[in-house]
Coordinates of C-alpha atoms (C1' of nucleotides) in Angstrom, one line a residue:
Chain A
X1 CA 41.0 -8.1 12.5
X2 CA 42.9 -7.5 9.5
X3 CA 40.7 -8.7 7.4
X4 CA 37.9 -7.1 8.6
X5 CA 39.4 -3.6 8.5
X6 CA 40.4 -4.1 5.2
X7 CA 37.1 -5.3 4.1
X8 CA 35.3 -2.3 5.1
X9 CA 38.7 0.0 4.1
X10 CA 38.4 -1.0 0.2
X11 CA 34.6 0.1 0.1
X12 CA 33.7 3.1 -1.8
X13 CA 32.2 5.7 0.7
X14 CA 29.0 8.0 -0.3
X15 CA 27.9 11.5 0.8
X16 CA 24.4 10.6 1.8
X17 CA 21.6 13.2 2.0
X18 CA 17.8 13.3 3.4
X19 CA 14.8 15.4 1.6
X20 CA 12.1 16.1 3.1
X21 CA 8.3 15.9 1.5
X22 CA 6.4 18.1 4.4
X23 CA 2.6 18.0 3.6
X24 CA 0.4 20.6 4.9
X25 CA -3.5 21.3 4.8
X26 CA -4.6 24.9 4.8
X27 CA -7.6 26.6 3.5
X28 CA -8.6 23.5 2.1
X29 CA -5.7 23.2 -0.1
X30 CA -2.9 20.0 0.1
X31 CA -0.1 22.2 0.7
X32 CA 3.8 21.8 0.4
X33 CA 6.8 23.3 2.1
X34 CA 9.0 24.5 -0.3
X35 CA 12.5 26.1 -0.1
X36 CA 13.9 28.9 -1.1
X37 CA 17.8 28.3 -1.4
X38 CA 19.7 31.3 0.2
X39 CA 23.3 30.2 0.3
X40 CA 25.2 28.7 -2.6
X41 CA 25.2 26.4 -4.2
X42 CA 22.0 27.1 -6.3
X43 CA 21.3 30.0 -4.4
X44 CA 18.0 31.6 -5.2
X45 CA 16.5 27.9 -6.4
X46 CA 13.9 26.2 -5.4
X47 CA 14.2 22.8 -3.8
X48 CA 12.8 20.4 -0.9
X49 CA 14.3 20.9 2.4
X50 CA 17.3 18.2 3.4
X51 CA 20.5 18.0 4.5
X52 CA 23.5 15.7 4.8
X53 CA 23.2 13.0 7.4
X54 CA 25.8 13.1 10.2
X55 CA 27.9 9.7 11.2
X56 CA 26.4 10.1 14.6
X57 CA 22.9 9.3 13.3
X58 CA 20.5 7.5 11.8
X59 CA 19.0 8.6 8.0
X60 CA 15.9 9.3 10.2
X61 CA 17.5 10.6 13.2
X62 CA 18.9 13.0 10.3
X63 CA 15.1 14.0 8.6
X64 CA 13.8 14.8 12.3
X65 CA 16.5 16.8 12.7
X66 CA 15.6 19.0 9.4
X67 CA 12.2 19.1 10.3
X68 CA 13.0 20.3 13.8
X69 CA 15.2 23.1 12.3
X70 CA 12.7 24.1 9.7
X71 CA 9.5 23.9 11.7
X72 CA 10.2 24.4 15.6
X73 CA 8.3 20.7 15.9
X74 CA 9.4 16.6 17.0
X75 CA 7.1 14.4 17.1
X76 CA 5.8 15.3 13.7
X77 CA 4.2 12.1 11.3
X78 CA 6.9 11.1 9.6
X79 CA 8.0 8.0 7.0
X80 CA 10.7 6.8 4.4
X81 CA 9.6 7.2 0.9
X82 CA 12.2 6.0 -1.1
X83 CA 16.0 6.1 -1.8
X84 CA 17.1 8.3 -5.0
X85 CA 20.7 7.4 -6.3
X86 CA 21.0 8.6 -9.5
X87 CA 25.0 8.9 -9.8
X88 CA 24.2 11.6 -11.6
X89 CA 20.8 13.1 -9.6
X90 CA 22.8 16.0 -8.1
X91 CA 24.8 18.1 -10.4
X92 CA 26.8 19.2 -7.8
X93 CA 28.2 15.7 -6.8
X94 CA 27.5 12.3 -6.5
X95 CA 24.7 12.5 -3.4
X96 CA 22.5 9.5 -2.5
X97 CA 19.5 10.9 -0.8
X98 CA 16.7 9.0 1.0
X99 CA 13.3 10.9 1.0
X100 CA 10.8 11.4 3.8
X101 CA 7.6 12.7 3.9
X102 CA 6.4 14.3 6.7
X103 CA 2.2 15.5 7.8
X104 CA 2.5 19.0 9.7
X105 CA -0.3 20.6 11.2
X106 CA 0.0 23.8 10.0
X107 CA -1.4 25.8 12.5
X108 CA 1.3 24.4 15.1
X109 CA 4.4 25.5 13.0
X110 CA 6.6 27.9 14.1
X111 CA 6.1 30.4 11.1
X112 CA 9.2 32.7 11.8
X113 CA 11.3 29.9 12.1
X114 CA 9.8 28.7 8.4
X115 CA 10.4 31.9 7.2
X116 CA 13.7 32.2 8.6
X117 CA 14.8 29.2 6.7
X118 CA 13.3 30.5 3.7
X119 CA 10.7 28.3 3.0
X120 CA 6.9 28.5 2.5
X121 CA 3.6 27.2 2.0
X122 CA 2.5 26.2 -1.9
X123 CA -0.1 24.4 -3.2
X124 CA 0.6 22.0 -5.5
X125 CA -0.4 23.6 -8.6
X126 CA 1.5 26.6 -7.5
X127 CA 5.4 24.8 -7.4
X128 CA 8.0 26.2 -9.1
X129 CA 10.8 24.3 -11.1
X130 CA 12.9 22.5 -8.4
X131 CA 16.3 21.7 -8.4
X132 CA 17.7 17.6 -9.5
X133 CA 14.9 15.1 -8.7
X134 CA 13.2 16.8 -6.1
X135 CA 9.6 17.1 -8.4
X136 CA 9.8 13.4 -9.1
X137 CA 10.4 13.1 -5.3
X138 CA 7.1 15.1 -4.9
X139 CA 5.1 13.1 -7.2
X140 CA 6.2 9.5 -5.3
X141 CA 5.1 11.0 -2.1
X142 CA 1.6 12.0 -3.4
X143 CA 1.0 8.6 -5.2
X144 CA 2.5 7.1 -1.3
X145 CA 0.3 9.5 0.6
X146 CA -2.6 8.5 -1.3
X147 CA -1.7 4.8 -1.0
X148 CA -0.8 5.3 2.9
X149 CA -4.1 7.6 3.4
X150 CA -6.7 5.3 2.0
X151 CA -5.5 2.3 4.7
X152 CA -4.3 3.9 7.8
X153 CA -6.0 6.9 9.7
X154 CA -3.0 9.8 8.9
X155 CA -5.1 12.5 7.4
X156 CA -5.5 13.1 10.9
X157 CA -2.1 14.4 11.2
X158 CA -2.6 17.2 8.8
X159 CA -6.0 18.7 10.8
X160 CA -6.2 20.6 13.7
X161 CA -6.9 18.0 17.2
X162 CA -10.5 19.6 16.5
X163 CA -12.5 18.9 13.4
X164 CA -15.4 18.9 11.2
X165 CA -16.6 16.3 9.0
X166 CA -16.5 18.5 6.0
X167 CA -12.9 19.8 7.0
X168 CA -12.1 15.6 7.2
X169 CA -13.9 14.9 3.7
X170 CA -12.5 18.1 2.1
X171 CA -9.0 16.8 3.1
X172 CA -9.8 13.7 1.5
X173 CA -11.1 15.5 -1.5
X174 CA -7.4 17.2 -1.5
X175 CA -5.5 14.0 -1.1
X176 CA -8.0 11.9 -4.0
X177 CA -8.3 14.8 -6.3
X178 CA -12.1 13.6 -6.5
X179 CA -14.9 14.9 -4.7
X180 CA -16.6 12.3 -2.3
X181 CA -20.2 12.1 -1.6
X182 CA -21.3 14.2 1.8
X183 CA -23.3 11.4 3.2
X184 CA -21.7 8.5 2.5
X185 CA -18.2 10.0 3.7
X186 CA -20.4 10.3 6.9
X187 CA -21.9 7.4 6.9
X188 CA -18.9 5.3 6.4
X189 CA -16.2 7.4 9.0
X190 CA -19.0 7.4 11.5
X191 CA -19.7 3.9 10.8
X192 CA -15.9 2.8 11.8
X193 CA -16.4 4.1 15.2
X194 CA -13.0 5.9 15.8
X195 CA -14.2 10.1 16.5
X196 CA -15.7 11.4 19.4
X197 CA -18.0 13.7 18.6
X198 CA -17.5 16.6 20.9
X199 CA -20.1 19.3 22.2
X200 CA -18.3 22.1 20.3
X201 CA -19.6 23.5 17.4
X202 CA -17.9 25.1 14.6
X203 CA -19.5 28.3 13.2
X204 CA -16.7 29.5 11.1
X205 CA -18.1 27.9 7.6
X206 CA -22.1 27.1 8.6
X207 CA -24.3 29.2 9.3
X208 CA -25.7 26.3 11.1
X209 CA -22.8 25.1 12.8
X210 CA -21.0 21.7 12.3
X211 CA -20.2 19.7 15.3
X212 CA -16.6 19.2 16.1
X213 CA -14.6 15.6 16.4
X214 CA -11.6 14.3 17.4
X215 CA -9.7 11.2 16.4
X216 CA -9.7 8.6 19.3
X217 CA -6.2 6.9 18.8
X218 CA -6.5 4.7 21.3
X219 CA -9.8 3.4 20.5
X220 CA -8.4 2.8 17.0
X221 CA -5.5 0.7 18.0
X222 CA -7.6 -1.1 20.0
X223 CA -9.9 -2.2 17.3
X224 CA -6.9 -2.3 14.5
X225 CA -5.7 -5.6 17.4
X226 CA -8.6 -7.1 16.7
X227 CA -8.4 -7.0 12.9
X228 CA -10.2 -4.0 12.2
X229 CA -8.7 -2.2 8.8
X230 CA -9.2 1.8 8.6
X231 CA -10.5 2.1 4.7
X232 CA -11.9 5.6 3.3
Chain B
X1 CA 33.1 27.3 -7.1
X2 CA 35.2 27.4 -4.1
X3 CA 31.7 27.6 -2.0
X4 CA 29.9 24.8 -3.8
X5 CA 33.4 22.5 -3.5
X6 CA 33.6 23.2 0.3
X7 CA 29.5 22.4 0.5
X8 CA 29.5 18.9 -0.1
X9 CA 33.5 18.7 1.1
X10 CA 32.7 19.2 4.7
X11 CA 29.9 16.5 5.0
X12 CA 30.6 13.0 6.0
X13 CA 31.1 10.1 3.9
X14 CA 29.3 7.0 4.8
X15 CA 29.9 3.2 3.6
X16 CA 26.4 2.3 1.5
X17 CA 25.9 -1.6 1.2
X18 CA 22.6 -3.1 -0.3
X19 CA 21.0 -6.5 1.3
X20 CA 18.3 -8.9 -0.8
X21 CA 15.8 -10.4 0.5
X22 CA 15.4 -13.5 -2.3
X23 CA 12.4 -15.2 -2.9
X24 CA 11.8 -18.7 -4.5
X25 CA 8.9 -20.7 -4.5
X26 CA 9.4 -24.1 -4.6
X27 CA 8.0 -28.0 -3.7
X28 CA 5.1 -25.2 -2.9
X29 CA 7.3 -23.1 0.1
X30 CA 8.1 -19.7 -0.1
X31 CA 11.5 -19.9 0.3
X32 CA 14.5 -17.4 0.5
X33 CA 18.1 -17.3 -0.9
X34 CA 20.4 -17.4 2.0
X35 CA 24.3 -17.8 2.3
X36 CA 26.6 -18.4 4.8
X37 CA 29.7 -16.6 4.6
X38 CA 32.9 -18.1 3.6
X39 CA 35.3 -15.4 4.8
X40 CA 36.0 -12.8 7.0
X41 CA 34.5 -10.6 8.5
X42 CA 31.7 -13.3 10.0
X43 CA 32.7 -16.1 8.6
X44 CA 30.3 -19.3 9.0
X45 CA 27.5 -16.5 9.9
X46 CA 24.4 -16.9 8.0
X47 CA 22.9 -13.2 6.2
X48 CA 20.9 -12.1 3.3
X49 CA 23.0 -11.8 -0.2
X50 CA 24.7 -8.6 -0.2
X51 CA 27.8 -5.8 -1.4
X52 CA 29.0 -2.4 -1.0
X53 CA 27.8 0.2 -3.6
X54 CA 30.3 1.2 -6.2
X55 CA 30.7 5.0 -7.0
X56 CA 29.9 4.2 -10.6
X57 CA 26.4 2.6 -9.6
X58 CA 23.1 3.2 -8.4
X59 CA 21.6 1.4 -5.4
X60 CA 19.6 -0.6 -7.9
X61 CA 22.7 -1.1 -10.2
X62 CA 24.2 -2.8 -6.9
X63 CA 21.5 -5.1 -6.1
X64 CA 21.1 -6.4 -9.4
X65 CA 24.6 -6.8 -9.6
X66 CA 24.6 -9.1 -6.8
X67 CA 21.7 -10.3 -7.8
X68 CA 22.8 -11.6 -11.2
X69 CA 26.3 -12.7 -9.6
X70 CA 24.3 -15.4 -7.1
X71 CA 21.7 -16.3 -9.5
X72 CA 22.7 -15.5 -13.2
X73 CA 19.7 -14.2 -13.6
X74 CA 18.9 -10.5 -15.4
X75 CA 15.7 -9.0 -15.7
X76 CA 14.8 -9.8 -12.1
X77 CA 11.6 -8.5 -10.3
X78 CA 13.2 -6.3 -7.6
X79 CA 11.9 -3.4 -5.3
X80 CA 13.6 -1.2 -3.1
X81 CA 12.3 -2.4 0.5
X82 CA 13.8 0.2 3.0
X83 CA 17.3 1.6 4.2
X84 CA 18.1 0.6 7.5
X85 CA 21.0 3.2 8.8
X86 CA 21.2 2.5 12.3
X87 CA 24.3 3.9 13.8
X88 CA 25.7 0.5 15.4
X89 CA 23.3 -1.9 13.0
X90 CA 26.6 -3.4 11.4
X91 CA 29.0 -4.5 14.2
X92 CA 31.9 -4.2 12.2
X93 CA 31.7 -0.6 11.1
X94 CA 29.0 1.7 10.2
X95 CA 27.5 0.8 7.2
X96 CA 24.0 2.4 5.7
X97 CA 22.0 -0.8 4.0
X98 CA 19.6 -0.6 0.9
X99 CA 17.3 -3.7 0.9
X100 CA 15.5 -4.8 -1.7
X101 CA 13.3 -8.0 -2.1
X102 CA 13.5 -9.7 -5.5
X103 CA 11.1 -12.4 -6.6
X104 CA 12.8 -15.2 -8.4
X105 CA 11.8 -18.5 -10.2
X106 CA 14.1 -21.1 -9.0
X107 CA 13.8 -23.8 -11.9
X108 CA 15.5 -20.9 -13.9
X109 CA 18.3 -19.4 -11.8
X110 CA 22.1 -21.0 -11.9
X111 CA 21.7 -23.6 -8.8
X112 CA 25.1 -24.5 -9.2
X113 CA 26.4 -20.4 -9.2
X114 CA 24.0 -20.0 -6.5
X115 CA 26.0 -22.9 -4.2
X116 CA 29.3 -21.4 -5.5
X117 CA 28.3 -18.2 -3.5
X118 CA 27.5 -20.6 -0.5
X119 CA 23.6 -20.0 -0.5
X120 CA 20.6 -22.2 -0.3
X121 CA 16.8 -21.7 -0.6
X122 CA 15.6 -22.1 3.5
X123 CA 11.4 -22.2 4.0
X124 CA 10.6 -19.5 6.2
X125 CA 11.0 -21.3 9.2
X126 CA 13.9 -23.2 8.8
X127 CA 16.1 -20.0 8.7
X128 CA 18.5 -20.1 11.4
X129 CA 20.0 -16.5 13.1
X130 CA 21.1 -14.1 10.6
X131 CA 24.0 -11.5 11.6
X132 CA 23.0 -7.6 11.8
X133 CA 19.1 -6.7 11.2
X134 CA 18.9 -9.1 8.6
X135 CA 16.0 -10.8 10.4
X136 CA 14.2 -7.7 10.7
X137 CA 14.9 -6.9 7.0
X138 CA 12.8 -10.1 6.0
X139 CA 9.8 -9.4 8.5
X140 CA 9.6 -6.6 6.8
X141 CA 10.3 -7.7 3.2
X142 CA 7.2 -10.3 4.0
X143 CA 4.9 -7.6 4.9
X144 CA 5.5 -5.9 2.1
X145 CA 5.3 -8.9 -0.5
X146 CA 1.7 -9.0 0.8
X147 CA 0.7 -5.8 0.7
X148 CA 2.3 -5.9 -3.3
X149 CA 0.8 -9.2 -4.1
X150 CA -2.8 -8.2 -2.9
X151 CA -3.1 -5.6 -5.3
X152 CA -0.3 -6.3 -8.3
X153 CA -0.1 -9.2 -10.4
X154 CA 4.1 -10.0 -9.0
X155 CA 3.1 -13.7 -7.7
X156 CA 3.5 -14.6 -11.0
X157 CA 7.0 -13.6 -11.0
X158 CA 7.7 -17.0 -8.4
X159 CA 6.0 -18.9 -11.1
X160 CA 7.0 -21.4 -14.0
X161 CA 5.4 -19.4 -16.8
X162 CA 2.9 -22.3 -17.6
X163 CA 1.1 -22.9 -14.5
X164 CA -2.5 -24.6 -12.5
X165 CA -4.4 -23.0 -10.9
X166 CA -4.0 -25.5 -7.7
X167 CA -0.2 -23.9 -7.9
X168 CA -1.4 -20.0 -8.0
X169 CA -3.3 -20.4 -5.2
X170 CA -1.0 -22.6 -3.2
X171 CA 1.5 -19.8 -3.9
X172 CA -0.6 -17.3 -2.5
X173 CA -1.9 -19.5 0.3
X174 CA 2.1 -19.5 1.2
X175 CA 2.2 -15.7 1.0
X176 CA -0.9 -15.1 2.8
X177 CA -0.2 -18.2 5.2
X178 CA -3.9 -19.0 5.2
X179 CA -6.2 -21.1 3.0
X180 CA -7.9 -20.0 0.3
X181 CA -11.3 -21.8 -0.9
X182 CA -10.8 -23.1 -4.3
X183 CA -13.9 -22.3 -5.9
X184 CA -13.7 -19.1 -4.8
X185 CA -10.6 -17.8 -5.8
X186 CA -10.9 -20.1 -9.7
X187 CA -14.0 -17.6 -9.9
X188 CA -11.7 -14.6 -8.9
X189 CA -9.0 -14.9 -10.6
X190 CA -10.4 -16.5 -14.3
X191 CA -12.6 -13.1 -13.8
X192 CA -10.2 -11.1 -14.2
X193 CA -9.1 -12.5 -18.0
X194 CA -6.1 -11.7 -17.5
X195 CA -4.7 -15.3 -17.7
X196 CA -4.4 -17.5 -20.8
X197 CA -6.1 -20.9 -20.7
X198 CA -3.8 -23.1 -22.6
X199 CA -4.4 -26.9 -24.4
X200 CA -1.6 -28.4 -22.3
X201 CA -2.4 -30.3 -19.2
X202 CA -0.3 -31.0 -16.2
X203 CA -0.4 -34.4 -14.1
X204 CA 1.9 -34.5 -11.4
X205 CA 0.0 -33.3 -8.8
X206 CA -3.6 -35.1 -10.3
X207 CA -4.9 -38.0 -11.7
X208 CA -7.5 -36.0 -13.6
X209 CA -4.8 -33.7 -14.9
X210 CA -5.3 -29.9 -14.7
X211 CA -4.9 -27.2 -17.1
X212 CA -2.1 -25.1 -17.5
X213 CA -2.4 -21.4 -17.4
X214 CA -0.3 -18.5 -18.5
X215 CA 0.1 -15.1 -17.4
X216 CA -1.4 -12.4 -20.1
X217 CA 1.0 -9.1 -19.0
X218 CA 0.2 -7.0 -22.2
X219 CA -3.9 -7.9 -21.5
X220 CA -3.4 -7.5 -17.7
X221 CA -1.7 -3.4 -18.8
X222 CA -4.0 -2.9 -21.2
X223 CA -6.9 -3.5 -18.2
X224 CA -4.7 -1.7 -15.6
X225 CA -4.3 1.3 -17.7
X226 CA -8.7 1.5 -18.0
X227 CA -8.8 1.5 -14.4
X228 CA -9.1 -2.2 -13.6
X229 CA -7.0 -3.1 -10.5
X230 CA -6.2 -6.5 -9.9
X231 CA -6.7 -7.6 -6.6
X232 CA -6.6 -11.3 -4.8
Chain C
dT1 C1' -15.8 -52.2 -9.5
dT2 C1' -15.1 -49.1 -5.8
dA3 C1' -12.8 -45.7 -3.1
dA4 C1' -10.1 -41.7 -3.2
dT5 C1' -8.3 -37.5 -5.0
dT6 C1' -8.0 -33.3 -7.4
dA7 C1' -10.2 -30.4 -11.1
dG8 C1' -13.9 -27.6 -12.2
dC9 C1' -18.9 -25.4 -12.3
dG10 C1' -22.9 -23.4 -10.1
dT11 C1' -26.1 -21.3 -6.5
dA12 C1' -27.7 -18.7 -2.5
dC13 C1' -27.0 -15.2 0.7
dC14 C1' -25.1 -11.2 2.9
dT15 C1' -22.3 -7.3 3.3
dT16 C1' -20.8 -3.1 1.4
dG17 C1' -20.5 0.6 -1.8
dT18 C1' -23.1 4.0 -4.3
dA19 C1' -26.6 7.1 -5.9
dC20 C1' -29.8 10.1 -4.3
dG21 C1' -34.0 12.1 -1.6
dT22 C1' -35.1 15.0 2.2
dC23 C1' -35.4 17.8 6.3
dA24 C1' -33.1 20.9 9.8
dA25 C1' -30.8 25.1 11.3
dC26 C1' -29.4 29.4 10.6
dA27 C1' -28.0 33.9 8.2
dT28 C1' -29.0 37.3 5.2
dA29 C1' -31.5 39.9 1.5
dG30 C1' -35.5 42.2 0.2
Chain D
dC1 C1' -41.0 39.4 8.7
dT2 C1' -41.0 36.2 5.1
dA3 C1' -38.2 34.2 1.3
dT4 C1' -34.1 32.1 -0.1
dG5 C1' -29.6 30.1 0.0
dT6 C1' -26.2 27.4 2.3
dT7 C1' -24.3 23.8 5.0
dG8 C1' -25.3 20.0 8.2
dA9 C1' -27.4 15.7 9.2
dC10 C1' -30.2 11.3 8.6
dG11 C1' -32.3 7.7 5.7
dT12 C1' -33.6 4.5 1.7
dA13 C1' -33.1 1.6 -2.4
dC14 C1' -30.4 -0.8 -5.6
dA15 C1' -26.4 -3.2 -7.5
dA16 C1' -22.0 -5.5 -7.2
dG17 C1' -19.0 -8.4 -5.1
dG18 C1' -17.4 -11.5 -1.6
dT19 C1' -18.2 -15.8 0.9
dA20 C1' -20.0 -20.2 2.1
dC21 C1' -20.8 -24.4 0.3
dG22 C1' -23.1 -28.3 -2.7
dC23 C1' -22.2 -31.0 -6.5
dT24 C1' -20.2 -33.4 -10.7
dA25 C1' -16.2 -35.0 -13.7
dA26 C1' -12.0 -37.5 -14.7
dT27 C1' -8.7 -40.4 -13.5
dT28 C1' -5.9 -43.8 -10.8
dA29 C1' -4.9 -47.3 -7.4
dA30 C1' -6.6 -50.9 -4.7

DNA sequence: TTAATTAGCGTACCTTGTACGTCAACATAG
DNA sequence: CTATGTTGACGTACAAGGTACGCTAATTAA
């Protein structure tokens, strides 16, 4: 025993750090929750929003618990990007931070509590200078989102439970940065069997009104058993 | 000063190790690197190539430094797989692990450095019980080599640099763990001109003799950065 | 000479993506 | 009260790419 104890006691320990990547989608705009620092250091930068992880918990034990704080919400969509351990990333001290990226819907946030924590809502053209890596963290979660999106049905975590096709394809449009063709986005989400079209209509952009859906999760697991792959 | 010093002094320190998941292809397995421990802690356990991160080193520093200490290899295909940080995942003390996979050819790494270390290349199913997560780590470091080598050129990484085509798609008949038709995928790949027909001929495996092939990386970028995405 | 094995080329078909035409429903302007 | 604009919704035609599969060539071993 020993051994062992001296085997872990000559290891170099780390300070280790989460960021958190929070997507949103509102007013048809990809959106990102970004932090306004209040306390030293680097007061009054901007920066993701993260925190040290605890020795009682897991690195993502420690990103729910951020988002929690930040956003009044568990159970939010939530996955590791990557692990940034520059020795020099954080100019404060040697920090090795794993990234997550989170999809919030943004009409189920707590607002205050957002506000409280200083953060807000920016698009991505509208992002400030942010502090150590944090912009190159931002970058490999859109290129991941992208990657993630065009295989698995998430985009579903950024809309309201009740949506319109064009609300689905502008989404789309967001995360691609390309416009997609009305019908065959249509034709080729309808096609895959995995919305139920509701009896709702939404009059808020059509004069016409555009019927509402909702994602059937179940009936998309059921049919991702049997081999089916979500593509869009 | 005082704020910024008392910031990062009050978090907690963790012990950060990195784990690799080693790939070889060989007598046309896919095959991993992996040793059985010679000392304590867990001696005579089997588990995945590993160490403790330094101060003075990245996580990717670390791994190729183990890397290159079990293989004598540099310039290694590596990526960063996942950190598994489970509170109790290491039963000797709480350790955070960095995996990454690495993709190796095994006619040119040190065999005899590599048995120093007390490691050997297993097929996938003759690995026996590994300590910690480390089975989990390589379920998940085999998802992921598929998802990479559907839609980035990295099976040529497991390669001899002069290659048939019978040997390409055996490898990827290994990754995939399903047959490819032959025809099919000749057409496919020899498509995509991104490999370089050579005069040579190998006859080992046939009694007609088949060509070798190269891999064209600066032809394969130069496609990649019009658009073209390779895909097999 | 023949059988067996792997290399290598070609064809036919079907699925899927893509481009694009068109009508329907409704609100608002004149 | 008609004209016009906007968004929703359905359909068609063509091209490209994947897939299944037939066939020949070269060589060695029996």
């Amino acid at each position: 025993m020993n051994l062992q104890q001296s085997f872990y006691a000559q290891a170099p320990r780390h300070l280790v750090a989460v960021d958190c990547i929070i997507f949103g989608f509102e007013d048809s705009r990809l959106k990102l929750l970004i932090m306004q620092r209040m306390v030293d250091p680097f007061q009054g930068s901007f920066s993701l929003v993260g925190g040290f992880v605890l020795e009682s918990e897991s690195t993502a034990d420690a990103a729910t618990r951020v988002l929690q704080q930040v956003s009044g919400l568990r159970n939010i969509f939530m996955d590791q990007l990557h692990c940034y351990s520059d020795v020099n990333r954080d100019s404060g001290s040697r920090v090795i931070s794993l990234a997550y990226y989170a999809l919030i819907r943004v009409e189920e946030h707590d607002r205050k509590l957002a506000i409280q924590h200083g953060t807000q809502w920016l698009a991505l053209d509208e992002i400030p200078e942010l502090i150590f890596d944090h912009r190159k963290m931002i970058e490999d979660a859109l290129f991941r989102l992208r990657d993630k999106a065009h295989f698995h049905p998430i985009g579903f975590e950024l809309l309201p439970e009740k949506f319109t096709l064009s609300q689905l394809r502008s989404l789309y449009e967001e995360i691609y940065q390309r416009v997609l063709d009305k019908r065959n986005f249509r034709k080729k989400i309808l096609a895959m069997n995995i919305l139920e079209k509701l009896e709702e209509k939404d009059k808020t952009t059509s004069k016409k009104g555009a019927h509402l859906y909702r994602f059937d999760k179940q009936k998309y697991e059921q049919l991702a058993q049997k081999g089916f792959v979500f593509e869009i």
